[in-house]
mmCIF file of C-alpha atoms in Angstrom:
data_model
loop_
_atom_site.group_PDB
_atom_site.id
_atom_site.type_symbol
_atom_site.label_atom_id
_atom_site.label_comp_id
_atom_site.label_asym_id
_atom_site.label_seq_id
_atom_site.Cartn_x
_atom_site.Cartn_y
_atom_site.Cartn_z
ATOM 1 C CA MET A 1 -80.896 57.775 -92.294
ATOM 2 C CA SER A 2 -83.113 55.224 -90.770
ATOM 3 C CA ASP A 3 -81.030 52.279 -91.999
ATOM 4 C CA ASN A 4 -78.100 53.967 -90.295
ATOM 5 C CA GLN A 5 -79.942 54.282 -87.018
ATOM 6 C CA ASP A 6 -81.068 50.633 -87.204
ATOM 7 C CA SER A 7 -77.789 49.343 -87.599
ATOM 8 C CA ARG A 8 -76.332 51.689 -84.746
ATOM 9 C CA GLU A 9 -79.151 50.295 -82.534
ATOM 10 C CA GLN A 10 -78.258 46.761 -83.519
ATOM 11 C CA THR A 11 -74.597 47.426 -82.762
ATOM 12 C CA ALA A 12 -75.435 48.892 -79.370
ATOM 13 C CA ALA A 13 -77.754 46.029 -78.415
ATOM 14 C CA GLY A 14 -75.080 43.670 -79.758
ATOM 15 C CA THR A 15 -72.483 45.245 -77.569
ATOM 16 C CA PHE A 16 -74.568 45.253 -74.510
ATOM 17 C CA ALA A 17 -75.500 41.662 -74.959
ATOM 18 C CA ASP A 18 -71.831 40.731 -75.412
ATOM 19 C CA ARG A 19 -70.767 42.661 -72.487
ATOM 20 C CA ARG A 20 -73.228 41.033 -70.091
ATOM 21 C CA LYS A 21 -72.281 37.750 -71.444
ATOM 22 C CA GLN A 22 -68.659 38.663 -70.815
ATOM 23 C CA GLN A 23 -69.444 40.050 -67.282
ATOM 24 C CA GLU A 24 -71.425 36.977 -66.523
ATOM 25 C CA ALA A 25 -68.377 34.817 -67.580
ATOM 26 C CA ALA A 26 -66.042 36.975 -65.548
ATOM 27 C CA GLY A 27 -68.227 37.114 -62.466
ATOM 28 C CA THR A 28 -68.391 40.809 -62.406
ATOM 29 C CA ALA A 29 -72.294 40.878 -62.699
ATOM 30 C CA VAL A 30 -72.291 39.227 -59.068
ATOM 31 C CA THR A 31 -69.837 41.915 -58.053
ATOM 32 C CA SER A 32 -72.391 44.955 -58.000
ATOM 33 C CA GLY A 33 -74.240 43.480 -55.044
ATOM 34 C CA GLU A 34 -71.245 42.963 -52.883
ATOM 35 C CA PRO A 35 -70.553 45.600 -50.254
ATOM 36 C CA ASP A 36 -66.526 45.426 -50.750
ATOM 37 C CA GLY A 37 -66.958 45.067 -54.453
ATOM 38 C CA LEU A 38 -65.556 41.545 -54.777
ATOM 39 C CA SER A 39 -67.534 38.790 -56.142
ATOM 40 C CA GLU A 40 -67.518 35.155 -54.540
ATOM 41 C CA LEU A 41 -65.480 34.211 -57.675
ATOM 42 C CA ASP A 42 -62.691 36.782 -56.952
ATOM 43 C CA LYS A 43 -62.721 35.659 -53.374
ATOM 44 C CA SER A 44 -61.982 32.194 -54.386
ATOM 45 C CA VAL A 45 -59.375 33.450 -56.813
ATOM 46 C CA ILE A 46 -57.728 35.383 -53.946
ATOM 47 C CA ARG A 47 -57.876 32.273 -51.684
ATOM 48 C CA ALA A 48 -56.099 30.303 -54.396
ATOM 49 C CA LEU A 49 -53.484 32.860 -54.914
ATOM 50 C CA GLN A 50 -52.615 33.604 -51.265
ATOM 51 C CA GLY A 51 -50.713 30.341 -50.627
ATOM 52 C CA ASP A 52 -47.539 29.444 -52.035
ATOM 53 C CA PHE A 53 -47.300 29.768 -55.894
ATOM 54 C CA PRO A 54 -46.888 26.503 -57.818
ATOM 55 C CA LEU A 55 -43.616 26.032 -59.319
ATOM 56 C CA VAL A 56 -44.819 24.186 -62.357
ATOM 57 C CA ALA A 57 -44.811 24.971 -66.114
ATOM 58 C CA GLU A 58 -48.495 25.989 -66.060
ATOM 59 C CA PRO A 59 -49.154 27.338 -62.411
ATOM 60 C CA TYR A 60 -52.340 29.335 -63.066
ATOM 61 C CA LYS A 61 -53.773 26.302 -64.753
ATOM 62 C CA GLU A 62 -53.152 24.432 -61.476
ATOM 63 C CA LEU A 63 -54.518 27.047 -59.176
ATOM 64 C CA ALA A 64 -57.587 27.326 -61.415
ATOM 65 C CA ARG A 65 -58.177 23.589 -61.488
ATOM 66 C CA ARG A 66 -57.988 23.766 -57.584
ATOM 67 C CA ILE A 67 -61.170 26.011 -57.478
ATOM 68 C CA GLY A 68 -62.965 24.404 -60.412
ATOM 69 C CA ILE A 69 -62.643 27.130 -63.058
ATOM 70 C CA SER A 70 -60.871 27.432 -66.486
ATOM 71 C CA GLU A 71 -57.393 28.807 -66.631
ATOM 72 C CA GLU A 72 -58.632 31.508 -69.149
ATOM 73 C CA LEU A 73 -61.027 32.727 -66.636
ATOM 74 C CA PHE A 74 -58.709 32.564 -63.678
ATOM 75 C CA LEU A 75 -56.141 34.600 -65.795
ATOM 76 C CA GLU A 76 -58.716 37.208 -66.448
ATOM 77 C CA ARG A 77 -59.563 37.668 -62.911
ATOM 78 C CA VAL A 78 -56.008 37.945 -61.917
ATOM 79 C CA GLN A 79 -55.516 40.751 -64.590
ATOM 80 C CA ALA A 80 -58.661 42.293 -63.269
ATOM 81 C CA LEU A 81 -57.427 42.226 -59.488
ATOM 82 C CA ASN A 82 -54.195 43.710 -60.732
ATOM 83 C CA ALA A 83 -55.831 46.547 -62.729
ATOM 84 C CA SER A 84 -57.878 47.444 -59.745
ATOM 85 C CA HIS A 85 -54.905 47.521 -57.483
ATOM 86 C CA LYS A 86 -56.367 44.766 -55.274
ATOM 87 C CA ILE A 87 -53.025 42.883 -55.951
ATOM 88 C CA ARG A 88 -50.036 44.796 -54.712
ATOM 89 C CA LYS A 89 -47.450 42.783 -56.231
ATOM 90 C CA MET A 90 -46.818 39.334 -57.719
ATOM 91 C CA GLY A 91 -43.311 38.010 -57.514
ATOM 92 C CA ALA A 92 -40.778 36.795 -54.868
ATOM 93 C CA VAL A 93 -39.894 38.103 -51.462
ATOM 94 C CA LEU A 94 -36.479 36.778 -50.360
ATOM 95 C CA ALA A 95 -35.638 35.547 -46.915
ATOM 96 C CA HIS A 96 -33.516 38.722 -46.402
ATOM 97 C CA ARG A 97 -31.292 37.153 -43.545
ATOM 98 C CA ASN A 98 -30.246 34.657 -45.798
ATOM 99 C CA VAL A 99 -29.329 36.836 -48.825
ATOM 100 C CA GLY A 100 -26.830 38.895 -46.913
ATOM 101 C CA PHE A 101 -29.055 41.548 -45.270
ATOM 102 C CA ALA A 102 -28.672 40.049 -41.669
ATOM 103 C CA ALA A 103 -29.624 43.312 -39.801
ATOM 104 C CA ASN A 104 -32.946 45.266 -39.820
ATOM 105 C CA VAL A 105 -34.384 47.822 -37.588
ATOM 106 C CA LEU A 106 -37.734 49.457 -37.092
ATOM 107 C CA VAL A 107 -37.022 53.197 -36.652
ATOM 108 C CA GLY A 108 -39.630 55.490 -35.067
ATOM 109 C CA TRP A 109 -39.066 59.224 -36.044
ATOM 110 C CA GLU A 110 -40.284 62.516 -34.374
ATOM 111 C CA VAL A 111 -40.844 64.663 -37.257
ATOM 112 C CA PRO A 112 -42.417 68.247 -37.020
ATOM 113 C CA PRO A 113 -45.901 67.817 -38.232
ATOM 114 C CA GLU A 114 -45.629 70.312 -41.055
ATOM 115 C CA ARG A 115 -42.585 68.563 -42.424
ATOM 116 C CA LEU A 116 -43.991 65.008 -42.253
ATOM 117 C CA ASP A 117 -45.179 64.546 -45.574
ATOM 118 C CA GLU A 118 -42.119 65.912 -47.009
ATOM 119 C CA VAL A 119 -39.730 63.780 -44.960
ATOM 120 C CA ALA A 120 -41.800 60.582 -45.437
ATOM 121 C CA ARG A 121 -41.418 60.859 -49.244
ATOM 122 C CA ARG A 122 -37.684 61.543 -48.972
ATOM 123 C CA MET A 123 -37.265 58.624 -46.607
ATOM 124 C CA ALA A 124 -39.437 56.292 -48.673
ATOM 125 C CA ALA A 125 -37.187 57.125 -51.819
ATOM 126 C CA SER A 126 -34.241 55.514 -49.967
ATOM 127 C CA PRO A 127 -33.266 52.077 -51.295
ATOM 128 C CA ALA A 128 -32.461 51.000 -47.614
ATOM 129 C CA VAL A 129 -36.197 51.740 -46.551
ATOM 130 C CA SER A 130 -38.375 48.761 -47.270
ATOM 131 C CA HIS A 131 -41.512 50.269 -45.460
ATOM 132 C CA CYS A 132 -42.475 53.654 -44.583
ATOM 133 C CA TYR A 133 -45.736 54.737 -42.766
ATOM 134 C CA ASP A 134 -46.882 57.785 -40.902
ATOM 135 C CA ARG A 135 -48.654 56.739 -37.750
ATOM 136 C CA ASN A 136 -50.559 58.493 -34.814
ATOM 137 C CA THR A 137 -48.587 59.504 -31.694
ATOM 138 C CA ALA A 138 -49.651 58.624 -28.203
ATOM 139 C CA PRO A 139 -49.075 60.362 -24.727
ATOM 140 C CA GLY A 140 -45.313 59.850 -23.912
ATOM 141 C CA TRP A 141 -44.719 58.563 -27.309
ATOM 142 C CA PRO A 142 -43.966 61.239 -29.883
ATOM 143 C CA TYR A 143 -42.831 59.355 -32.854
ATOM 144 C CA ASN A 144 -45.153 59.815 -36.000
ATOM 145 C CA LEU A 145 -43.093 58.219 -38.683
ATOM 146 C CA TYR A 146 -41.798 54.607 -39.076
ATOM 147 C CA THR A 147 -39.370 53.053 -41.366
ATOM 148 C CA MET A 148 -37.947 49.574 -41.805
ATOM 149 C CA LEU A 149 -34.146 49.780 -42.556
ATOM 150 C CA HIS A 150 -32.157 46.898 -43.911
ATOM 151 C CA GLY A 151 -28.359 46.557 -43.631
ATOM 152 C CA HIS A 152 -25.626 43.990 -43.438
ATOM 153 C CA SER A 153 -24.903 44.773 -39.807
ATOM 154 C CA ARG A 154 -26.166 46.629 -36.814
ATOM 155 C CA ALA A 155 -23.438 49.236 -37.415
ATOM 156 C CA GLU A 156 -24.681 49.793 -40.945
ATOM 157 C CA CYS A 157 -28.264 50.222 -39.623
ATOM 158 C CA GLU A 158 -27.031 52.907 -37.285
ATOM 159 C CA GLN A 159 -25.229 54.591 -40.007
ATOM 160 C CA LEU A 160 -28.211 54.513 -42.356
ATOM 161 C CA ALA A 161 -30.471 56.030 -39.613
ATOM 162 C CA HIS A 162 -27.648 58.594 -38.932
ATOM 163 C CA ASP A 163 -27.583 59.598 -42.585
ATOM 164 C CA LEU A 164 -31.411 59.624 -43.081
ATOM 165 C CA ALA A 165 -31.643 62.126 -40.094
ATOM 166 C CA GLU A 166 -28.919 64.353 -41.632
ATOM 167 C CA GLU A 167 -30.410 64.254 -45.086
ATOM 168 C CA ASN A 168 -33.849 65.164 -43.604
ATOM 169 C CA ASP A 169 -32.414 67.812 -41.173
ATOM 170 C CA LEU A 170 -33.766 65.919 -38.166
ATOM 171 C CA PRO A 171 -31.929 66.077 -34.829
ATOM 172 C CA GLN A 172 -29.900 62.982 -34.096
ATOM 173 C CA ASP A 173 -31.802 62.283 -30.853
ATOM 174 C CA ALA A 174 -35.239 62.411 -32.379
ATOM 175 C CA ARG A 175 -35.842 58.772 -33.073
ATOM 176 C CA VAL A 176 -36.124 55.306 -31.431
ATOM 177 C CA MET A 177 -34.160 52.278 -32.803
ATOM 178 C CA LEU A 178 -36.334 49.292 -32.288
ATOM 179 C CA TYR A 179 -34.125 46.442 -32.939
ATOM 180 C CA SER A 180 -35.846 43.038 -33.018
ATOM 181 C CA LYS A 181 -34.684 40.547 -30.381
ATOM 182 C CA LYS A 182 -36.835 37.791 -31.331
ATOM 183 C CA GLU A 183 -39.240 36.885 -34.150
ATOM 184 C CA TRP A 184 -42.405 35.233 -32.580
ATOM 185 C CA LYS A 185 -44.380 35.233 -35.616
ATOM 186 C CA LYS A 186 -44.095 35.930 -39.331
ATOM 187 C CA THR A 187 -46.714 34.807 -41.763
ATOM 188 C CA SER A 188 -48.857 36.113 -44.693
ATOM 189 C CA MET A 189 -52.386 37.217 -44.188
ATOM 190 C CA GLN A 190 -55.006 34.723 -45.191
ATOM 191 C CA TYR A 191 -57.976 36.665 -46.611
ATOM 192 C CA TYR A 192 -61.537 35.594 -46.610
ATOM 193 C CA THR A 193 -60.991 32.540 -44.608
ATOM 194 C CA GLU A 194 -63.271 33.395 -41.597
ATOM 195 C CA MET B 1 -25.716 27.201 -47.510
ATOM 196 C CA ASN B 2 -24.638 27.404 -50.977
ATOM 197 C CA GLU B 3 -23.418 30.602 -52.634
ATOM 198 C CA LEU B 4 -25.674 32.148 -55.075
ATOM 199 C CA THR B 5 -24.567 32.181 -58.681
ATOM 200 C CA THR B 6 -24.680 35.016 -60.990
ATOM 201 C CA PHE B 7 -27.612 33.346 -62.752
ATOM 202 C CA ASP B 8 -29.381 32.871 -59.531
ATOM 203 C CA LYS B 9 -29.132 36.536 -58.616
ATOM 204 C CA SER B 10 -30.361 37.637 -61.966
ATOM 205 C CA LEU B 11 -33.341 35.266 -61.610
ATOM 206 C CA LEU B 12 -34.156 36.581 -58.027
ATOM 207 C CA ASN B 13 -33.789 40.188 -59.181
ATOM 208 C CA LEU B 14 -36.163 39.752 -61.989
ATOM 209 C CA LEU B 15 -38.616 37.702 -59.848
ATOM 210 C CA GLN B 16 -38.609 40.235 -57.092
ATOM 211 C CA GLN B 17 -40.105 42.694 -59.514
ATOM 212 C CA ARG B 18 -42.726 40.719 -61.406
ATOM 213 C CA LEU B 19 -44.335 37.377 -61.954
ATOM 214 C CA PRO B 20 -45.873 37.455 -65.236
ATOM 215 C CA VAL B 21 -49.635 36.779 -65.554
ATOM 216 C CA CYS B 22 -49.957 34.478 -68.533
ATOM 217 C CA SER B 23 -50.168 30.593 -69.064
ATOM 218 C CA ARG B 24 -46.311 30.072 -69.015
ATOM 219 C CA PRO B 25 -44.868 32.795 -66.771
ATOM 220 C CA PHE B 26 -41.609 30.720 -66.150
ATOM 221 C CA ALA B 27 -41.208 30.527 -69.840
ATOM 222 C CA GLU B 28 -41.387 34.233 -70.182
ATOM 223 C CA LEU B 29 -38.899 34.880 -67.327
ATOM 224 C CA ALA B 30 -36.642 32.284 -69.059
ATOM 225 C CA ALA B 31 -36.784 34.062 -72.387
ATOM 226 C CA GLU B 32 -35.838 37.320 -70.645
ATOM 227 C CA LEU B 33 -32.914 35.596 -68.989
ATOM 228 C CA GLY B 34 -31.784 33.853 -72.396
ATOM 229 C CA THR B 35 -32.530 30.317 -70.881
ATOM 230 C CA ASP B 36 -35.148 27.618 -70.758
ATOM 231 C CA GLU B 37 -38.230 27.298 -68.633
ATOM 232 C CA ASP B 38 -36.956 23.834 -67.129
ATOM 233 C CA ILE B 39 -33.910 25.697 -65.944
ATOM 234 C CA VAL B 40 -35.893 28.464 -64.408
ATOM 235 C CA LEU B 41 -38.175 26.074 -62.543
ATOM 236 C CA SER B 42 -35.547 23.747 -61.194
ATOM 237 C CA ARG B 43 -33.333 26.580 -60.058
ATOM 238 C CA LEU B 44 -36.466 28.138 -58.156
ATOM 239 C CA GLN B 45 -37.166 24.922 -56.477
ATOM 240 C CA PHE B 46 -33.640 24.565 -55.338
ATOM 241 C CA LEU B 47 -33.403 28.165 -54.150
ATOM 242 C CA LYS B 48 -36.629 27.591 -52.395
ATOM 243 C CA SER B 49 -35.568 24.479 -50.654
ATOM 244 C CA GLU B 50 -32.338 26.239 -49.452
ATOM 245 C CA GLY B 51 -34.282 29.081 -47.835
ATOM 246 C CA TYR B 52 -33.469 31.865 -50.074
ATOM 247 C CA LEU B 53 -37.085 32.535 -50.754
ATOM 248 C CA ARG B 54 -39.408 33.513 -48.040
ATOM 249 C CA ARG B 55 -42.482 33.317 -50.615
ATOM 250 C CA ILE B 56 -43.182 33.447 -54.215
ATOM 251 C CA GLY B 57 -46.692 34.630 -54.773
ATOM 252 C CA THR B 58 -49.247 37.124 -54.694
ATOM 253 C CA PHE B 59 -49.246 40.154 -52.128
ATOM 254 C CA PHE B 60 -52.561 41.943 -51.847
ATOM 255 C CA ASN B 61 -53.419 45.550 -50.980
ATOM 256 C CA SER B 62 -55.177 44.757 -47.737
ATOM 257 C CA LYS B 63 -57.009 48.151 -47.758
ATOM 258 C CA ALA B 64 -58.502 47.527 -51.218
ATOM 259 C CA LEU B 65 -59.694 43.980 -49.870
ATOM 260 C CA GLY B 66 -61.611 45.870 -47.130
ATOM 261 C CA TYR B 67 -59.174 45.278 -44.464
ATOM 262 C CA THR B 68 -57.792 47.862 -41.995
ATOM 263 C CA GLY B 69 -54.174 47.384 -40.378
ATOM 264 C CA THR B 70 -52.588 48.825 -37.360
ATOM 265 C CA LEU B 71 -49.102 48.386 -35.464
ATOM 266 C CA VAL B 72 -49.491 47.735 -31.790
ATOM 267 C CA ALA B 73 -46.709 48.056 -29.193
ATOM 268 C CA LEU B 74 -47.003 46.548 -25.922
ATOM 269 C CA ARG B 75 -45.012 46.913 -22.549
ATOM 270 C CA VAL B 76 -44.830 43.408 -21.188
ATOM 271 C CA GLN B 77 -43.210 42.283 -18.006
ATOM 272 C CA PRO B 78 -40.235 40.333 -19.099
ATOM 273 C CA GLU B 79 -41.324 37.163 -16.959
ATOM 274 C CA TYR B 80 -44.616 37.181 -18.943
ATOM 275 C CA MET B 81 -43.058 37.706 -22.328
ATOM 276 C CA SER B 82 -43.437 34.133 -23.621
ATOM 277 C CA SER B 83 -46.987 33.563 -22.455
ATOM 278 C CA VAL B 84 -48.186 37.015 -23.937
ATOM 279 C CA ALA B 85 -46.294 36.405 -27.315
ATOM 280 C CA GLU B 86 -47.797 32.940 -27.679
ATOM 281 C CA ALA B 87 -51.230 34.152 -26.824
ATOM 282 C CA ILE B 88 -50.890 36.826 -29.459
ATOM 283 C CA ASN B 89 -49.605 34.379 -32.011
ATOM 284 C CA ARG B 90 -52.912 32.457 -31.785
ATOM 285 C CA TYR B 91 -54.853 35.212 -33.613
ATOM 286 C CA SER B 92 -54.698 34.501 -37.301
ATOM 287 C CA CYS B 93 -55.277 38.114 -38.104
ATOM 288 C CA ILE B 94 -51.931 39.185 -36.413
ATOM 289 C CA THR B 95 -49.409 38.268 -38.994
ATOM 290 C CA HIS B 96 -46.117 39.698 -37.522
ATOM 291 C CA ASN B 97 -45.087 39.645 -33.984
ATOM 292 C CA TYR B 98 -41.676 40.620 -32.625
ATOM 293 C CA GLU B 99 -39.937 41.055 -29.469
ATOM 294 C CA ARG B 100 -37.840 44.433 -29.583
ATOM 295 C CA GLU B 101 -35.551 46.359 -27.524
ATOM 296 C CA GLY B 102 -36.871 49.340 -25.593
ATOM 297 C CA ARG B 103 -39.633 50.412 -23.115
ATOM 298 C CA TYR B 104 -42.255 48.822 -25.340
ATOM 299 C CA ASN B 105 -40.938 45.352 -25.944
ATOM 300 C CA LEU B 106 -43.600 43.505 -28.112
ATOM 301 C CA TRP B 107 -44.785 44.787 -31.404
ATOM 302 C CA PHE B 108 -47.382 43.214 -33.685
ATOM 303 C CA THR B 109 -49.277 44.009 -36.742
ATOM 304 C CA LEU B 110 -53.059 43.351 -36.787
ATOM 305 C CA LEU B 111 -55.365 43.219 -39.981
ATOM 306 C CA THR B 112 -59.308 43.055 -39.512
ATOM 307 C CA ALA B 113 -62.156 43.593 -41.695
ATOM 308 C CA HIS B 114 -64.170 45.130 -39.054
ATOM 309 C CA LYS B 115 -63.477 47.874 -36.458
ATOM 310 C CA ALA B 116 -65.262 45.902 -33.751
ATOM 311 C CA ASP B 117 -62.908 42.943 -34.359
ATOM 312 C CA GLU B 118 -59.910 45.300 -33.742
ATOM 313 C CA GLU B 119 -61.442 46.551 -30.470
ATOM 314 C CA ARG B 120 -62.365 43.272 -29.114
ATOM 315 C CA ILE B 121 -58.861 41.723 -29.872
ATOM 316 C CA LEU B 122 -57.031 44.734 -28.375
ATOM 317 C CA ASN B 123 -59.033 44.600 -25.243
ATOM 318 C CA GLU B 124 -58.473 40.854 -24.869
ATOM 319 C CA ILE B 125 -54.717 41.504 -25.297
ATOM 320 C CA ARG B 126 -54.742 44.480 -22.706
ATOM 321 C CA GLN B 127 -56.136 42.054 -20.233
ATOM 322 C CA LEU B 128 -53.449 39.442 -20.455
ATOM 323 C CA PRO B 129 -51.391 39.033 -17.427
ATOM 324 C CA GLY B 130 -48.144 40.871 -17.628
ATOM 325 C CA VAL B 131 -49.415 43.479 -20.225
ATOM 326 C CA GLU B 132 -48.773 46.889 -18.609
ATOM 327 C CA GLY B 133 -49.269 49.244 -21.539
ATOM 328 C CA LEU B 134 -50.547 49.153 -25.102
ATOM 329 C CA LEU B 135 -50.205 51.828 -27.910
ATOM 330 C CA ASN B 136 -52.304 51.376 -31.063
ATOM 331 C CA LEU B 137 -50.317 53.123 -33.709
ATOM 332 C CA LYS B 138 -52.607 53.499 -36.670
ATOM 333 C CA ALA B 139 -51.209 54.375 -39.963
ATOM 334 C CA GLN B 140 -52.491 57.551 -41.637
ATOM 335 C CA LYS B 141 -50.793 57.050 -44.948
ATOM 336 C CA LYS B 142 -48.466 54.149 -46.422
ATOM 337 C CA TYR B 143 -45.532 55.824 -48.315
ATOM 338 C CA LYS B 144 -43.885 52.695 -49.196
ATOM 339 C CA VAL B 145 -44.212 48.903 -48.912
ATOM 340 C CA ASN B 146 -41.600 47.381 -51.014
ATOM 341 C CA VAL B 147 -39.432 44.739 -49.835
ATOM 342 C CA GLN B 148 -36.879 44.238 -52.479
ATOM 343 C CA PHE B 149 -33.167 43.410 -52.056
ATOM 344 C CA LYS B 150 -31.071 43.853 -55.216
ATOM 345 C CA LEU B 151 -28.556 41.158 -55.436
ATOM 346 C CA HIS B 152 -25.088 41.999 -56.840
#
């Protein structure tokens, strides 16, 4: 009985020590004191990841080298940032105009408030919609749902918006089509640089 | 610009969905596509240089990193458009800025870690010559953020 207890305590102590060692190695021990839950290590991993991804055989080793840590630790922190949903996506975003999707439009919809959630969910499910957010209205500005639609032409965008209105039982005059005339800026956010 | 090959389209469709987190991610993608790591890398370098790829990399959940985003619409007198747009472009926390058709003719997105920064920046922008109106359209809920184009 007491033997059992001893070995159990030893195991527990061993586990704790191991965990603490792992936490220290992973930088999570530092995490607890940070108001936004991110250690300095994780912030440097984020800064390394937010640029262009190296197109080389061992890209994570290259990124790890830039911030002076091992590839193993770098990969572990990326897994952790994925698991905690701080990373939304890793992968490619295409230059949509160059792959045939020449036209896009931001559409503001006027949706009855009690139907907003239902309509937003249905619109988000459409493959033509890349972004779907509900937003506050303003005096003289009744639009409370915004979708970005992508098509091959302006006519296709008009048709997509027409169809989305019909599918969602919205009047055809209850939207604003905000076609872009000029792209003044399009960049990726650089986090933790200021 | 060259036409995309069938292989390019498969590669781009796959890479739009995921980039593996492991020591040799391109070898893993190559295995899925039935080819070699070298071929995947050289093709991606080519597609990037030809301008098909906006970015390969990591996209963060700004809210989970402690940032708050908003969409801002401005009504700008047409003769002031370029000076206002250029002033807005100078803010690093403004990542997208588009001139659009309609009454509100300049639209931008703003990401800040502190509410006070957002207020300060919007006040500065309100006071730019030629700005006649500003709507701060805060998102209540994100239903979808997923820029993927299935190539056939």
